Amino acid sequence: MSSPDCRPEIAVVDDDPITMRVIERVLNQEFHVRSFSDASSLLEAVRASPPEIIISDVQMPGVSGFDLVQSIRCDRSLPYIPILLISGTTTSETVARGLDGGADDYLSKPIEPSRLLARIRAALRIRRAMHELDAKNRELGEALEKLHDTQVQMVHMQRLEAIGQLAAGIAHEINTPTQFVSDNLYFLSDAIADSKEAVSKLRALTELLAASPEHAAAEEILALLEKSICSNDVCLALDDARHGLERITSIVGAMKEFSHPGTGEKVETDINAAIQTTLSVARNEWKYVAEVTLHLLPDLALPRVLPDELNQVFLNLIVNGAHAIDEQNLRIGREKGELHIRTFHQGSAVYVEFEDNGPGIPEEIQKRIFDPFFTTKQVGKGTGQGLAIARSVVVDKHSGTLEYFQASSGGALFRVGLPLSEEAE
């Protein structure tokens, strides 16, 4: 630390008063000197208030200079303090012992003032550089921690944003089967009412038929039977209602599974099922612009993954593909494009491919597509975070791969690789 008069503080320990006075006389003009006659007293003072440099004699009664160096270097509560050892008997063995023990420099007695000052100034520069490096390391650590927190927040924000954007499509998807379920239930209500009336009249006509052989009564009975609850129209309405309810259940189930918060732990996951769930959730994004074809390998091995984060990756790639296809549809005037999704094994990994027949990505920007905030979409149409976050999830969190290839159709092909072995992580 610096003394109150702003001069760097140096602690000096030597049991020889003459040597001590020489050192004090050399240093006093430029430094604030604290003198000690034994190593134990200096050590106690250093722990209470660390100086910027320590100068210690080697040969002292009780605690030697070597012991002092070891005690200071082993004390984790102390900052790094340069230590200069001085000795009247300087051999290669003693110098090596001092430097190996943690001393920063070694000077011989008698002390040359200019050399002592030069060594102290050099030690001060090294100390300040190390402190600056420590400060930069702390700043870097804090910045990395903030970056990690920011990335986590961005993943969650994008997830919420994606779910929010899908909510309108989900509402539409649910509304369609709900509408025909409702219409068919109204029809069933009317049909049942008509059938009750028909059965009532049928009962009366049957009683008349028993008393009269009139043929007209039999024809009216047949006409009433056509309106009964057992007619084909009623059965078809019931089938439509059942299918509609099944579709609603499927959509709601997929949405619940997709948005369910993860545990933060990797679990064995059915990738084929995850893809189908994500397709159901994102249906409104692609159904008007593309025909989706699934090539899912049966009995695909189950990699250990973070399901919710991997679903986000699949969602990004599906939505990106749909947007690219829509762009190409408008450009060349076609009604719908194609999105192919494949799963397969290769080596010790499971792979998922998303191939679209959109316009593809120009070669000159292909290397930048995974960079944060880089996007080929118009302003307001994308944040440039989707592929960057997807790559972080696949590569950093799963030790996998996310690669881009030009599809044979000219569109884009993204390949996600997920290792099956935990050793790869």
PDB file of N, CA and C in Angstrom, residues 270-273 275 294-301 341-346 349-351:
ATOM      1  N   ASP A 270     -36.453 -38.278 -27.051  1.00  0.00           N
ATOM      2  CA  ASP A 270     -36.886 -38.775 -28.352  1.00  0.00           C
ATOM      3  C   ASP A 270     -36.861 -37.600 -29.334  1.00  0.00           C
ATOM      4  N   ILE A 271     -35.846 -37.543 -30.169  1.00  0.00           N
ATOM      5  CA  ILE A 271     -35.679 -36.418 -31.092  1.00  0.00           C
ATOM      6  C   ILE A 271     -36.810 -36.384 -32.114  1.00  0.00           C
ATOM      7  N   ASN A 272     -37.248 -37.554 -32.583  1.00  0.00           N
ATOM      8  CA  ASN A 272     -38.352 -37.594 -33.544  1.00  0.00           C
ATOM      9  C   ASN A 272     -39.612 -36.969 -32.950  1.00  0.00           C
ATOM     10  N   ALA A 273     -39.914 -37.320 -31.695  1.00  0.00           N
ATOM     11  CA  ALA A 273     -41.098 -36.762 -31.041  1.00  0.00           C
ATOM     12  C   ALA A 273     -40.944 -35.261 -30.825  1.00  0.00           C
ATOM     13  N   ILE A 275     -39.308 -33.156 -32.682  1.00  0.00           N
ATOM     14  CA  ILE A 275     -39.520 -32.492 -33.970  1.00  0.00           C
ATOM     15  C   ILE A 275     -41.012 -32.387 -34.275  1.00  0.00           C
ATOM     16  N   LEU A 294     -41.462 -35.492 -43.559  1.00  0.00           N
ATOM     17  CA  LEU A 294     -40.621 -36.033 -42.501  1.00  0.00           C
ATOM     18  C   LEU A 294     -39.961 -37.328 -42.954  1.00  0.00           C
ATOM     19  N   HIS A 295     -38.666 -37.424 -42.743  1.00  0.00           N
ATOM     20  CA  HIS A 295     -37.907 -38.646 -43.005  1.00  0.00           C
ATOM     21  C   HIS A 295     -37.253 -39.033 -41.673  1.00  0.00           C
ATOM     22  N   LEU A 296     -38.040 -39.530 -40.746  1.00  0.00           N
ATOM     23  CA  LEU A 296     -37.567 -39.796 -39.391  1.00  0.00           C
ATOM     24  C   LEU A 296     -37.190 -41.261 -39.243  1.00  0.00           C
ATOM     25  N   LEU A 297     -35.942 -41.493 -38.852  1.00  0.00           N
ATOM     26  CA  LEU A 297     -35.439 -42.858 -38.697  1.00  0.00           C
ATOM     27  C   LEU A 297     -36.138 -43.531 -37.513  1.00  0.00           C
ATOM     28  N   PRO A 298     -36.807 -44.669 -37.756  1.00  0.00           N
ATOM     29  CA  PRO A 298     -37.437 -45.375 -36.630  1.00  0.00           C
ATOM     30  C   PRO A 298     -36.368 -45.858 -35.637  1.00  0.00           C
ATOM     31  N   ASP A 299     -36.763 -45.976 -34.393  1.00  0.00           N
ATOM     32  CA  ASP A 299     -35.848 -46.458 -33.336  1.00  0.00           C
ATOM     33  C   ASP A 299     -34.568 -45.631 -33.264  1.00  0.00           C
ATOM     34  N   LEU A 300     -34.695 -44.341 -33.476  1.00  0.00           N
ATOM     35  CA  LEU A 300     -33.536 -43.450 -33.365  1.00  0.00           C
ATOM     36  C   LEU A 300     -33.020 -43.469 -31.932  1.00  0.00           C
ATOM     37  N   ALA A 301     -31.703 -43.559 -31.776  1.00  0.00           N
ATOM     38  CA  ALA A 301     -31.114 -43.560 -30.425  1.00  0.00           C
ATOM     39  C   ALA A 301     -31.475 -42.271 -29.683  1.00  0.00           C
ATOM     40  N   ILE A 341     -37.380 -32.680 -43.338  1.00  0.00           N
ATOM     41  CA  ILE A 341     -36.707 -32.857 -42.052  1.00  0.00           C
ATOM     42  C   ILE A 341     -36.325 -34.326 -41.926  1.00  0.00           C
ATOM     43  N   ARG A 342     -35.025 -34.570 -41.686  1.00  0.00           N
ATOM     44  CA  ARG A 342     -34.522 -35.946 -41.619  1.00  0.00           C
ATOM     45  C   ARG A 342     -33.815 -36.183 -40.288  1.00  0.00           C
ATOM     46  N   THR A 343     -33.905 -37.416 -39.808  1.00  0.00           N
ATOM     47  CA  THR A 343     -33.081 -37.834 -38.663  1.00  0.00           C
ATOM     48  C   THR A 343     -32.344 -39.109 -39.060  1.00  0.00           C
ATOM     49  N   PHE A 344     -31.105 -39.226 -38.601  1.00  0.00           N
ATOM     50  CA  PHE A 344     -30.317 -40.418 -38.937  1.00  0.00           C
ATOM     51  C   PHE A 344     -29.144 -40.549 -37.974  1.00  0.00           C
ATOM     52  N   HIS A 345     -28.540 -41.748 -37.986  1.00  0.00           N
ATOM     53  CA  HIS A 345     -27.321 -42.014 -37.214  1.00  0.00           C
ATOM     54  C   HIS A 345     -26.110 -41.871 -38.118  1.00  0.00           C
ATOM     55  N   GLN A 346     -25.024 -41.434 -37.523  1.00  0.00           N
ATOM     56  CA  GLN A 346     -23.738 -41.478 -38.232  1.00  0.00           C
ATOM     57  C   GLN A 346     -22.653 -41.504 -37.174  1.00  0.00           C
ATOM     58  N   ALA A 349     -23.153 -40.342 -33.183  1.00  0.00           N
ATOM     59  CA  ALA A 349     -23.983 -39.141 -33.041  1.00  0.00           C
ATOM     60  C   ALA A 349     -25.305 -39.332 -33.771  1.00  0.00           C
ATOM     61  N   VAL A 350     -26.292 -38.557 -33.333  1.00  0.00           N
ATOM     62  CA  VAL A 350     -27.593 -38.469 -33.991  1.00  0.00           C
ATOM     63  C   VAL A 350     -27.627 -37.146 -34.746  1.00  0.00           C
ATOM     64  N   TYR A 351     -28.156 -37.159 -35.966  1.00  0.00           N
ATOM     65  CA  TYR A 351     -28.194 -35.951 -36.782  1.00  0.00           C
ATOM     66  C   TYR A 351     -29.622 -35.616 -37.186  1.00  0.00           C
TER      67      TYR A 351
END
